């Protein structure tokens, strides 16, 4: 991916342009003993590591490798105390077969989900980086129990995990790290043919989009302003101009559309708001269904006059408050490459900053959304829902059948579900089933949450139609109920709170969460 942030502003920071790593993937049916390269990585379950009375492997692939190596693989795995548990890996340099090294990577008790195989790919990437390997092969010790469809999913997930596992965002370092040398990955034993090649190409497109999303979220607020985010969106549209078009609305146009809720949030910042609308139309045919993806686009959130203070407020991380926007624009990039037929998709972001100044929104102010509903602002740090309100109204006005919004909306959702799981809120069982099925394929963890209507009592105002926050109890639910007020009743809607999984504390980096699932969901609606 050759994207770079458009320009530097405060602090004279200018991100380096780094060429994307290009890895070629190939599906092969070859004898693992004969394969020649740097690392032969074998994904093994705990059951695969079972041994007979003579301490020899019972699994056919491990048994074959061990025999060729004169029992050294079995011996080395015992010495390393490798049992196949998830997260375990060991790479052994052993003479006697085509590959220079054999890597054993633990998959746990069983491996059947996309997430299992994506983790395998990430472990393969880590092993390749550590060994400075150029050529790697991946094989499952046990793949006989997988259906043909599961093998396609496994191959795709391994490829995605490998690409994402090699990614390092070095654009803001003064000295570049040693580049990853991985050039090719052979996936052995999961079949061959055009269907599998197509799946691997799909994985390449989606992984590229996830990396783009990660780079957007990783970029600091002094570089990624609302204007720059709009420029990045326009670049995506121009890259795939055969199917994507871009419309960027300025303040005056937003005023014409009566977006008082969005503009109220933006009012304090010297960086002007930019309302982003990308539209995908399928090549060579009309669309049978219209979808919208709406992303929260706060490029920085100070909290406003209810400023974020104290331990755990995470104000230093608030560059990632546009994680929903990154998910939406990343999905647009992937859809522009894949070009699914029969579906029109609108990608919408109300980009702005939530800052403090004499022109800013105050606690107690009453603002008016584009549908005429009035909102008493009882907390300026509950600003994301105010921007999303006008964005959802705009999306419904495009004549869409279904709309999904993604937002780093509430700390309450993180408290409920932890850092790895997003919360989904929708009154539509059909839409819930679609998104959950898509997340099963993508491997991203999404949990459906209750949309408890009785909690709306907490959102009532004495002077306006509603307040913008209902307090601590059930905060993720009341936030979703607020958004529901701005969705046309004829439109199927889901809100996904990605406040937890948008960021990885372990990697100290963005995850690109939501992109894979949204692309999969669009494809499931394609025909």
Short mmCIF file of C-alpha atoms in Angstrom, two decimals:
data_model
loop_
_atom_site.label_atom_id
_atom_site.label_comp_id
_atom_site.label_asym_id
_atom_site.label_seq_id
_atom_site.Cartn_x
_atom_site.Cartn_y
_atom_site.Cartn_z
CA UNK A 1 0.00 0.00 0.00
CA UNK A 2 1.56 3.24 -1.14
CA UNK A 3 -0.58 5.62 0.93
CA UNK A 4 1.06 8.42 2.85
CA UNK A 5 -0.47 11.19 4.94
CA UNK A 6 -0.72 14.33 2.86
CA UNK A 7 1.20 16.93 4.86
CA UNK A 8 2.68 17.84 8.20
CA UNK A 9 1.36 20.68 10.36
CA UNK A 10 2.09 21.42 14.03
CA UNK A 11 5.57 20.31 15.13
CA UNK A 12 6.95 20.07 11.57
CA UNK A 13 6.34 16.32 11.62
CA UNK A 14 6.32 14.71 8.22
CA UNK A 15 5.74 10.96 7.90
CA UNK A 16 8.18 9.06 5.73
CA UNK A 17 6.94 7.39 2.60
CA UNK A 18 7.65 3.69 2.95
CA UNK A 19 6.96 1.26 0.15
CA UNK A 20 4.62 -1.53 1.22
CA UNK A 21 5.99 -5.02 1.71
CA UNK A 22 4.99 -7.24 -1.19
CA UNK A 23 4.53 -10.93 -0.35
CA UNK A 24 3.48 -13.44 -2.98
CA UNK A 25 1.24 -16.31 -1.88
CA UNK A 26 0.86 -19.61 -3.70
CA UNK A 27 -1.25 -22.69 -2.92
CA UNK A 28 0.66 -25.92 -3.52
CA UNK A 29 0.36 -29.66 -3.10
CA UNK A 30 3.93 -30.81 -2.52
CA UNK A 31 5.76 -33.23 -0.24
CA UNK A 32 6.70 -31.24 2.88
CA UNK A 33 9.97 -33.14 3.12
CA UNK A 34 10.95 -32.04 -0.38
CA UNK A 35 9.89 -28.38 -0.07
CA UNK A 36 12.91 -26.08 -0.30
CA UNK A 37 13.05 -22.73 1.49
CA UNK A 38 13.95 -20.99 4.73
CA UNK A 39 11.20 -22.13 7.13
CA UNK A 40 8.64 -24.91 6.95
CA UNK A 41 6.00 -23.81 9.49
CA UNK A 42 3.69 -26.56 10.75
CA UNK A 43 0.48 -25.60 12.55
CA UNK A 44 -0.16 -28.23 15.21
CA UNK A 45 -2.90 -28.85 17.73
CA UNK A 46 -2.31 -30.40 21.14
CA UNK A 47 -3.75 -33.64 19.78
CA UNK A 48 -1.25 -33.60 16.89
CA UNK A 49 1.59 -33.62 19.42
CA UNK A 50 0.51 -36.99 20.81
CA UNK A 51 3.23 -39.65 20.85
CA UNK A 52 3.27 -43.43 21.04
CA UNK A 53 4.98 -45.65 23.62
CA UNK A 54 8.29 -45.08 21.88
CA UNK A 55 7.94 -41.28 22.09
CA UNK A 56 7.32 -41.06 18.35
CA UNK A 57 4.72 -38.83 16.70
CA UNK A 58 1.45 -40.42 15.67
CA UNK A 59 0.40 -37.57 13.37
CA UNK A 60 1.27 -38.54 9.77
CA UNK A 61 2.97 -35.27 8.75
CA UNK A 62 4.98 -34.92 11.94
CA UNK A 63 5.87 -38.61 11.79
CA UNK A 64 7.14 -38.24 8.23
CA UNK A 65 9.24 -35.17 9.05
CA UNK A 66 10.61 -36.79 12.19
CA UNK A 67 11.58 -39.95 10.30
CA UNK A 68 13.43 -37.92 7.69
CA UNK A 69 15.23 -36.05 10.49
CA UNK A 70 16.19 -39.21 12.37
CA UNK A 71 13.95 -38.48 15.36
CA UNK A 72 15.44 -35.05 16.00
CA UNK A 73 12.11 -33.20 15.65
CA UNK A 74 10.47 -35.31 18.35
CA UNK A 75 13.51 -34.94 20.56
CA UNK A 76 13.75 -31.17 20.07
CA UNK A 77 10.03 -30.60 20.71
CA UNK A 78 10.32 -32.47 24.01
CA UNK A 79 13.39 -30.48 25.04
CA UNK A 80 11.57 -27.24 24.21
CA UNK A 81 8.49 -28.49 26.13
CA UNK A 82 6.37 -27.75 23.06
CA UNK A 83 2.85 -29.16 23.46
CA UNK A 84 0.87 -27.31 20.78
CA UNK A 85 -0.83 -24.86 23.13
CA UNK A 86 -2.03 -21.60 21.54
CA UNK A 87 0.72 -19.00 21.45
CA UNK A 88 3.49 -21.60 21.64
CA UNK A 89 6.04 -21.71 18.84
CA UNK A 90 9.49 -23.08 18.32
CA UNK A 91 11.75 -22.85 15.29
CA UNK A 92 14.47 -25.47 14.98
CA UNK A 93 17.37 -25.53 12.54
CA UNK A 94 17.75 -29.16 11.50
CA UNK A 95 19.63 -30.70 8.55
CA UNK A 96 18.06 -33.49 6.53
CA UNK A 97 15.10 -31.97 4.66
CA UNK A 98 14.62 -29.31 1.98
CA UNK A 99 13.87 -26.46 4.38
CA UNK A 100 16.59 -24.83 6.47
CA UNK A 101 14.35 -24.68 9.54
CA UNK A 102 11.21 -26.34 10.84
CA UNK A 103 8.80 -24.28 12.89
CA UNK A 104 6.12 -25.80 15.11
CA UNK A 105 3.27 -23.38 15.90
CA UNK A 106 0.63 -24.22 18.49
CA UNK A 107 -3.06 -24.00 17.59
CA UNK A 108 -4.50 -25.19 20.91
CA UNK A 109 -6.94 -28.05 21.34
CA UNK A 110 -8.40 -27.57 17.85
CA UNK A 111 -8.35 -25.11 14.96
CA UNK A 112 -11.46 -24.44 12.90
CA UNK A 113 -12.18 -20.70 13.10
CA UNK A 114 -10.77 -17.93 10.93
CA UNK A 115 -9.21 -16.34 14.01
CA UNK A 116 -7.22 -19.51 14.71
CA UNK A 117 -5.69 -19.50 11.25
CA UNK A 118 -5.05 -15.76 11.25
CA UNK A 119 -3.11 -16.22 14.50
CA UNK A 120 -1.14 -18.96 12.76
CA UNK A 121 -0.25 -16.51 10.00
CA UNK A 122 0.82 -13.89 12.55
CA UNK A 123 3.10 -16.46 14.23
CA UNK A 124 4.56 -17.38 10.86
CA UNK A 125 5.31 -13.70 10.26
CA UNK A 126 7.00 -13.40 13.66
CA UNK A 127 9.17 -16.46 12.94
CA UNK A 128 10.07 -15.13 9.49
CA UNK A 129 11.07 -11.74 10.93
CA UNK A 130 13.20 -13.32 13.66
CA UNK A 131 15.02 -15.56 11.17
CA UNK A 132 15.13 -12.94 8.38
CA UNK A 133 13.53 -15.58 6.17
CA UNK A 134 12.64 -14.87 2.54
CA UNK A 135 10.71 -18.02 1.71
CA UNK A 136 8.27 -19.76 4.02
CA UNK A 137 5.83 -22.64 3.66
CA UNK A 138 2.82 -23.21 5.92
CA UNK A 139 1.14 -26.58 6.41
CA UNK A 140 -1.44 -27.87 8.90
CA UNK A 141 -0.47 -31.10 10.61
CA UNK A 142 -4.15 -32.09 10.42
CA UNK A 143 -6.27 -30.68 7.60
CA UNK A 144 -8.25 -33.80 6.68
CA UNK A 145 -11.20 -32.82 8.87
CA UNK A 146 -11.67 -29.45 7.14
CA UNK A 147 -14.36 -29.02 4.50
CA UNK A 148 -13.46 -27.48 1.15
CA UNK A 149 -15.01 -24.19 2.28
CA UNK A 150 -13.08 -24.31 5.55
CA UNK A 151 -9.85 -24.89 3.65
CA UNK A 152 -10.51 -21.75 1.60
CA UNK A 153 -11.16 -19.79 4.79
CA UNK A 154 -8.04 -21.23 6.44
CA UNK A 155 -5.77 -20.35 3.50
CA UNK A 156 -7.18 -16.83 3.30
CA UNK A 157 -6.84 -16.27 7.05
CA UNK A 158 -3.24 -17.57 7.09
CA UNK A 159 -2.38 -15.17 4.26
CA UNK A 160 -4.08 -12.22 6.02
CA UNK A 161 -2.38 -13.03 9.32
CA UNK A 162 1.02 -13.24 7.66
CA UNK A 163 0.67 -9.88 5.90
CA UNK A 164 -0.66 -8.13 9.00
CA UNK A 165 1.94 -9.84 11.20
CA UNK A 166 4.79 -8.42 9.11
CA UNK A 167 3.39 -4.87 9.23
CA UNK A 168 5.30 -2.31 11.27
CA UNK A 169 4.44 1.37 11.13
CA UNK A 170 7.83 3.08 10.91
CA UNK A 171 6.70 6.29 9.18
CA UNK A 172 7.33 8.44 12.24
CA UNK A 173 10.72 7.03 13.27
CA UNK A 174 13.90 8.99 12.54
CA UNK A 175 15.69 5.74 11.70
CA UNK A 176 13.98 2.91 9.89
CA UNK A 177 14.12 -0.57 11.35
CA UNK A 178 15.69 -3.36 9.33
CA UNK A 179 13.12 -4.20 6.64
CA UNK A 180 11.30 -7.52 6.71
CA UNK A 181 12.82 -9.81 4.08
CA UNK A 182 9.84 -12.15 3.58
CA UNK A 183 9.06 -12.41 -0.13
CA UNK A 184 6.97 -15.56 -0.66
CA UNK A 185 4.70 -17.90 1.27
CA UNK A 186 3.60 -21.31 0.00
CA UNK A 187 0.43 -22.72 1.56
CA UNK A 188 0.62 -26.50 1.39
CA UNK A 189 -2.13 -29.08 1.72
CA UNK A 190 -5.21 -26.86 1.54
CA UNK A 191 -5.86 -27.42 -2.15
CA UNK A 192 -5.08 -25.57 -5.37
CA UNK A 193 -7.02 -24.04 -8.24
CA UNK A 194 -8.72 -20.79 -9.27
CA UNK A 195 -11.14 -20.65 -6.32
CA UNK A 196 -8.28 -20.74 -3.84
CA UNK A 197 -6.21 -18.26 -5.84
CA UNK A 198 -9.21 -15.91 -5.83
CA UNK A 199 -9.47 -16.27 -2.05
CA UNK A 200 -5.79 -15.45 -1.61
CA UNK A 201 -6.20 -12.36 -3.80
CA UNK A 202 -9.17 -11.32 -1.66
CA UNK A 203 -7.01 -11.69 1.45
CA UNK A 204 -4.39 -9.45 -0.16
CA UNK A 205 -6.96 -6.71 -0.87
CA UNK A 206 -8.47 -6.81 2.62
CA UNK A 207 -5.06 -6.90 4.34
CA UNK A 208 -3.96 -3.86 2.33
CA UNK A 209 -7.12 -2.07 3.48
CA UNK A 210 -6.51 -3.03 7.13
CA UNK A 211 -2.98 -1.66 6.94
CA UNK A 212 -4.35 1.58 5.47
CA UNK A 213 -6.81 1.78 8.37
CA UNK A 214 -4.05 1.13 10.90
CA UNK A 215 -1.91 3.88 9.41
CA UNK A 216 -4.79 6.35 9.60
CA UNK A 217 -5.43 5.61 13.28
CA UNK A 218 -1.71 5.56 14.17
CA UNK A 219 -1.18 9.00 12.66
CA UNK A 220 -1.12 11.74 15.30
CA UNK A 221 -3.69 14.50 15.40
CA UNK A 222 -1.13 17.15 14.45
CA UNK A 223 -0.72 15.33 11.14
CA UNK A 224 -4.11 13.73 10.52
CA UNK A 225 -6.47 16.71 10.73
CA UNK A 226 -10.05 16.55 9.41
CA UNK A 227 -8.82 18.14 6.17
CA UNK A 228 -6.09 15.52 5.73
CA UNK A 229 -8.54 12.71 6.49
CA UNK A 230 -10.76 14.11 3.73
CA UNK A 231 -7.76 14.19 1.38
CA UNK A 232 -6.99 10.55 2.17
CA UNK A 233 -10.60 9.62 1.42
CA UNK A 234 -10.45 11.49 -1.88
CA UNK A 235 -7.23 9.63 -2.77
CA UNK A 236 -9.00 6.31 -2.26
CA UNK A 237 -11.81 7.43 -4.57
CA UNK A 238 -9.36 8.59 -7.24
CA UNK A 239 -7.43 5.29 -7.05
CA UNK A 240 -10.62 3.38 -7.92
CA UNK A 241 -12.43 6.10 -9.84
CA UNK A 242 -14.15 3.53 -12.08
CA UNK A 243 -16.38 2.59 -9.12
CA UNK A 244 -15.84 5.21 -6.38
CA UNK A 245 -16.72 8.91 -6.26
CA UNK A 246 -15.98 11.44 -3.52
CA UNK A 247 -18.01 14.34 -2.19
CA UNK A 248 -16.51 16.53 0.56
CA UNK A 249 -18.92 18.97 2.22
CA UNK A 250 -17.55 22.16 3.79
CA UNK A 251 -19.07 24.12 6.69
CA UNK A 252 -21.39 26.17 4.48
CA UNK A 253 -22.84 23.09 2.81
CA UNK A 254 -23.29 21.42 6.21
CA UNK A 255 -25.14 24.53 7.40
CA UNK A 256 -27.43 24.29 4.37
CA UNK A 257 -28.18 20.70 5.41
CA UNK A 258 -28.89 21.95 8.98
CA UNK A 259 -26.22 19.75 10.59
CA UNK A 260 -26.27 21.66 13.87
CA UNK A 261 -25.32 18.66 15.97
CA UNK A 262 -22.13 17.93 13.99
CA UNK A 263 -21.14 21.58 13.62
CA UNK A 264 -21.69 22.17 17.34
CA UNK A 265 -18.93 19.67 18.14
CA UNK A 266 -16.61 21.14 15.50
CA UNK A 267 -17.09 24.77 16.54
CA UNK A 268 -14.16 25.06 18.97
CA UNK A 269 -11.37 23.87 16.68
CA UNK A 270 -9.10 25.90 14.41
CA UNK A 271 -9.06 22.85 12.14
CA UNK A 272 -12.25 23.07 10.11
CA UNK A 273 -14.66 20.12 9.83
CA UNK A 274 -14.92 18.12 6.61
CA UNK A 275 -17.93 15.90 5.91
CA UNK A 276 -16.80 12.94 3.79
CA UNK A 277 -19.03 10.93 1.45
CA UNK A 278 -17.64 8.23 -0.82
CA UNK A 279 -20.05 6.33 -3.04
CA UNK A 280 -19.40 2.91 -4.60
CA UNK A 281 -21.42 1.93 -7.63
CA UNK A 282 -20.86 -1.51 -9.18
CA UNK A 283 -19.34 -1.67 -12.66
CA UNK A 284 -21.58 -2.59 -15.56
CA UNK A 285 -24.87 -2.98 -13.74
CA UNK A 286 -27.45 -1.51 -11.43
CA UNK A 287 -27.55 -2.13 -7.69
CA UNK A 288 -30.30 -4.25 -6.17
CA UNK A 289 -29.51 -3.06 -2.65
CA UNK A 290 -28.09 0.11 -1.13
CA UNK A 291 -25.93 0.04 1.99
CA UNK A 292 -24.25 2.69 4.11
CA UNK A 293 -21.25 2.52 6.44
CA UNK A 294 -20.92 5.48 8.80
CA UNK A 295 -17.75 6.03 10.84
CA UNK A 296 -17.09 8.31 13.79
CA UNK A 297 -14.34 10.69 12.66
CA UNK A 298 -13.02 12.64 15.66
CA UNK A 299 -9.37 13.14 14.67
CA UNK A 300 -8.80 14.33 18.23
CA UNK A 301 -11.09 14.43 21.25
CA UNK A 302 -10.05 16.61 24.20
CA UNK A 303 -13.47 16.13 25.78
CA UNK A 304 -14.31 19.78 25.23
CA UNK A 305 -15.25 21.74 28.37
CA UNK A 306 -15.84 18.38 30.07
CA UNK A 307 -12.13 17.85 29.46
CA UNK A 308 -10.63 14.40 29.88
CA UNK A 309 -8.66 14.48 33.14
CA UNK A 310 -7.27 12.07 35.68
CA UNK A 311 -5.81 8.57 35.51
CA UNK A 312 -7.30 6.39 32.80
CA UNK A 313 -8.81 9.24 30.81
CA UNK A 314 -6.53 8.29 27.88
CA UNK A 315 -6.48 11.80 26.42
CA UNK A 316 -3.03 11.01 24.99
CA UNK A 317 -4.61 8.23 22.91
CA UNK A 318 -7.48 10.26 21.53
CA UNK A 319 -6.01 10.26 18.04
CA UNK A 320 -7.77 6.89 17.74
CA UNK A 321 -11.21 8.46 18.19
CA UNK A 322 -11.48 8.30 14.40
CA UNK A 323 -11.13 4.50 14.42
CA UNK A 324 -14.67 4.17 13.05
CA UNK A 325 -13.76 6.47 10.15
CA UNK A 326 -10.64 4.39 9.47
CA UNK A 327 -12.77 1.23 9.37
CA UNK A 328 -15.19 2.83 6.90
CA UNK A 329 -12.48 4.24 4.61
CA UNK A 330 -10.48 1.02 4.80
CA UNK A 331 -13.59 -0.89 3.75
CA UNK A 332 -14.06 1.58 0.88
CA UNK A 333 -10.52 0.87 -0.31
CA UNK A 334 -11.08 -2.89 -0.27
CA UNK A 335 -14.48 -2.64 -1.97
CA UNK A 336 -12.92 -0.42 -4.65
CA UNK A 337 -10.43 -3.20 -5.37
CA UNK A 338 -12.82 -6.16 -5.14
CA UNK A 339 -15.69 -4.49 -7.06
CA UNK A 340 -18.63 -6.63 -5.88
CA UNK A 341 -21.65 -6.62 -8.22
CA UNK A 342 -25.25 -5.68 -7.45
CA UNK A 343 -24.64 -3.48 -4.43
CA UNK A 344 -24.27 0.29 -3.93
CA UNK A 345 -22.37 1.40 -0.84
CA UNK A 346 -22.12 4.84 0.78
CA UNK A 347 -19.14 5.49 3.06
CA UNK A 348 -19.79 8.47 5.34
CA UNK A 349 -17.63 10.26 7.91
CA UNK A 350 -18.38 13.53 9.74
CA UNK A 351 -14.75 14.47 10.43
CA UNK A 352 -13.85 17.11 13.02
CA UNK A 353 -12.05 17.75 16.30
CA UNK A 354 -13.55 18.23 19.78
CA UNK A 355 -11.53 21.06 21.31
CA UNK A 356 -11.90 23.97 23.76
CA UNK A 357 -12.18 27.64 22.84
CA UNK A 358 -14.42 30.68 23.20
CA UNK A 359 -16.39 29.56 20.14
CA UNK A 360 -16.91 26.05 21.46
CA UNK A 361 -19.99 24.16 22.58
CA UNK A 362 -20.70 24.51 26.32
CA UNK A 363 -22.37 22.14 28.78
CA UNK A 364 -26.04 23.12 28.88
CA UNK A 365 -26.17 24.32 25.26
CA UNK A 366 -29.06 23.11 23.10
CA UNK A 367 -28.19 22.09 19.56
CA UNK A 368 -30.45 21.03 16.68
CA UNK A 369 -29.77 18.03 14.44
CA UNK A 370 -30.57 17.89 10.73
CA UNK A 371 -33.91 16.15 11.37
CA UNK A 372 -35.02 18.99 13.67
CA UNK A 373 -34.59 17.14 16.96
CA UNK A 374 -33.10 19.20 19.78
CA UNK A 375 -30.36 18.01 22.13
CA UNK A 376 -29.38 19.42 25.51
CA UNK A 377 -25.62 18.92 25.81
CA UNK A 378 -25.09 17.76 29.38
CA UNK A 379 -21.59 16.46 28.58
CA UNK A 380 -19.33 17.80 25.84
CA UNK A 381 -17.28 14.59 26.05
CA UNK A 382 -20.22 12.62 24.68
CA UNK A 383 -19.55 14.27 21.33
CA UNK A 384 -19.18 11.31 18.97
CA UNK A 385 -22.89 10.55 19.03
CA UNK A 386 -23.61 14.18 18.13
CA UNK A 387 -21.53 13.94 14.96
CA UNK A 388 -23.00 10.53 14.14
CA UNK A 389 -26.55 11.84 14.50
CA UNK A 390 -26.22 14.12 11.47
CA UNK A 391 -24.16 11.52 9.60
CA UNK A 392 -26.89 8.88 10.08
CA UNK A 393 -29.58 11.31 8.91
CA UNK A 394 -27.48 12.05 5.82
CA UNK A 395 -26.96 8.31 5.18
CA UNK A 396 -30.68 7.56 5.37
CA UNK A 397 -31.34 10.42 2.95
CA UNK A 398 -29.29 8.54 0.35
CA UNK A 399 -32.11 6.01 0.11
CA UNK A 400 -30.20 3.13 1.69
CA UNK A 401 -31.78 -0.13 2.83
CA UNK A 402 -29.30 -0.85 5.61
CA UNK A 403 -26.84 1.26 7.58
CA UNK A 404 -24.10 0.29 10.02
CA UNK A 405 -22.20 2.83 12.10
CA UNK A 406 -18.84 2.07 13.70
CA UNK A 407 -17.57 4.23 16.52
CA UNK A 408 -15.16 4.38 19.43
CA UNK A 409 -18.16 5.56 21.37
CA UNK A 410 -18.12 4.55 25.03
CA UNK A 411 -15.82 3.44 27.79
CA UNK A 412 -18.85 1.57 29.13
CA UNK A 413 -18.61 -0.92 26.27
CA UNK A 414 -14.95 -1.57 27.09
CA UNK A 415 -15.89 -2.18 30.73
CA UNK A 416 -18.59 -4.63 29.62
CA UNK A 417 -16.70 -6.55 26.93
CA UNK A 418 -13.02 -5.84 27.52
CA UNK A 419 -10.41 -4.71 25.00
CA UNK A 420 -10.88 -7.40 22.34
CA UNK A 421 -14.62 -7.52 21.68
CA UNK A 422 -16.88 -4.95 19.98
CA UNK A 423 -20.49 -4.48 21.01
CA UNK A 424 -23.26 -4.56 18.41
CA UNK A 425 -26.65 -2.93 18.96
CA UNK A 426 -29.58 -3.35 16.58
CA UNK A 427 -33.35 -3.89 16.68
CA UNK A 428 -33.04 -6.10 13.57
CA UNK A 429 -32.43 -9.82 14.08
CA UNK A 430 -31.81 -10.25 10.35
CA UNK A 431 -29.07 -7.61 10.29
CA UNK A 432 -27.57 -9.03 13.48
CA UNK A 433 -27.37 -12.47 11.88
CA UNK A 434 -25.73 -11.04 8.75
CA UNK A 435 -23.03 -9.20 10.69
CA UNK A 436 -22.36 -12.08 13.07
CA UNK A 437 -21.93 -14.41 10.08
CA UNK A 438 -19.52 -11.92 8.51
CA UNK A 439 -17.52 -11.66 11.74
CA UNK A 440 -17.21 -15.44 11.90
CA UNK A 441 -15.51 -15.35 8.50
CA UNK A 442 -13.32 -12.34 9.32
CA UNK A 443 -12.31 -13.63 12.74
CA UNK A 444 -13.14 -10.30 14.41
CA UNK A 445 -15.00 -10.63 17.71
CA UNK A 446 -18.39 -8.89 17.90
CA UNK A 447 -21.01 -9.54 20.57
CA UNK A 448 -24.65 -8.52 20.28
CA UNK A 449 -25.77 -6.31 23.16
CA UNK A 450 -29.30 -5.50 24.39
CA UNK A 451 -31.05 -2.39 23.12
CA UNK A 452 -33.13 -1.87 26.25
CA UNK A 453 -35.81 0.68 25.33
CA UNK A 454 -36.78 1.39 28.94
CA UNK A 455 -33.38 3.01 29.46
CA UNK A 456 -34.48 5.89 27.23
CA UNK A 457 -36.00 7.46 30.36
CA UNK A 458 -32.41 8.36 31.35
CA UNK A 459 -32.03 10.39 28.15
CA UNK A 460 -34.98 12.73 28.66
CA UNK A 461 -34.39 16.47 29.04
CA UNK A 462 -36.47 19.04 30.86
CA UNK A 463 -35.93 21.64 28.13
CA UNK A 464 -35.12 19.79 24.87
CA UNK A 465 -36.07 16.57 23.11
CA UNK A 466 -33.23 14.68 24.80
CA UNK A 467 -29.89 14.98 26.56
CA UNK A 468 -26.77 13.56 24.96
CA UNK A 469 -25.74 11.24 27.77
CA UNK A 470 -27.64 9.34 30.43
CA UNK A 471 -24.96 8.79 33.02
CA UNK A 472 -22.72 5.83 33.88
CA UNK A 473 -25.24 2.99 34.19
CA UNK A 474 -25.86 1.24 30.88
CA UNK A 475 -23.84 3.91 29.11
CA UNK A 476 -23.19 1.87 25.96
CA UNK A 477 -26.92 1.07 25.66
CA UNK A 478 -28.12 4.65 26.14
CA UNK A 479 -25.57 5.83 23.56
CA UNK A 480 -27.01 3.36 21.05
CA UNK A 481 -30.56 4.44 21.90
CA UNK A 482 -29.51 8.03 21.22
CA UNK A 483 -28.25 7.11 17.74
CA UNK A 484 -31.46 5.22 17.01
CA UNK A 485 -33.35 8.53 17.14
CA UNK A 486 -31.61 9.61 13.92
CA UNK A 487 -32.27 6.53 11.78
CA UNK A 488 -35.26 6.26 9.46
CA UNK A 489 -37.62 3.55 10.73
CA UNK A 490 -37.66 1.92 7.27
CA UNK A 491 -33.87 1.44 7.34
CA UNK A 492 -32.25 -1.56 9.03
CA UNK A 493 -29.57 -0.19 11.39
CA UNK A 494 -26.76 -1.45 13.56
CA UNK A 495 -24.36 0.42 15.82
CA UNK A 496 -20.99 -1.22 16.54
CA UNK A 497 -19.00 0.19 19.46
CA UNK A 498 -15.32 -0.52 18.72
CA UNK A 499 -13.83 1.46 21.61
CA UNK A 500 -12.08 -1.67 22.95
CA UNK A 501 -10.63 -3.48 19.93
CA UNK A 502 -9.64 -0.37 17.91
CA UNK A 503 -6.28 -0.30 19.70
CA UNK A 504 -3.80 -2.94 20.90
CA UNK A 505 -1.92 -2.03 24.05
CA UNK A 506 0.36 -5.01 23.46
CA UNK A 507 1.38 -3.76 20.00
CA UNK A 508 0.96 -0.07 21.00
CA UNK A 509 -0.70 0.29 17.66
CA UNK A 510 -4.04 0.40 15.89
CA UNK A 511 -5.64 -2.89 14.87
CA UNK A 512 -7.71 -1.90 11.84
CA UNK A 513 -10.70 -3.50 13.55
CA UNK A 514 -13.98 -3.60 11.65
CA UNK A 515 -12.61 -3.44 8.11
CA UNK A 516 -12.55 -7.18 7.45
CA UNK A 517 -16.05 -7.71 8.84
CA UNK A 518 -17.57 -4.79 6.94
CA UNK A 519 -16.06 -5.95 3.64
CA UNK A 520 -17.38 -9.45 4.26
CA UNK A 521 -20.81 -8.03 5.11
CA UNK A 522 -20.95 -5.99 1.90
CA UNK A 523 -20.01 -9.09 -0.10
CA UNK A 524 -22.75 -11.11 1.61
CA UNK A 525 -25.22 -8.47 0.38
CA UNK A 526 -23.75 -8.54 -3.12
CA UNK A 527 -25.42 -10.57 -5.84
#
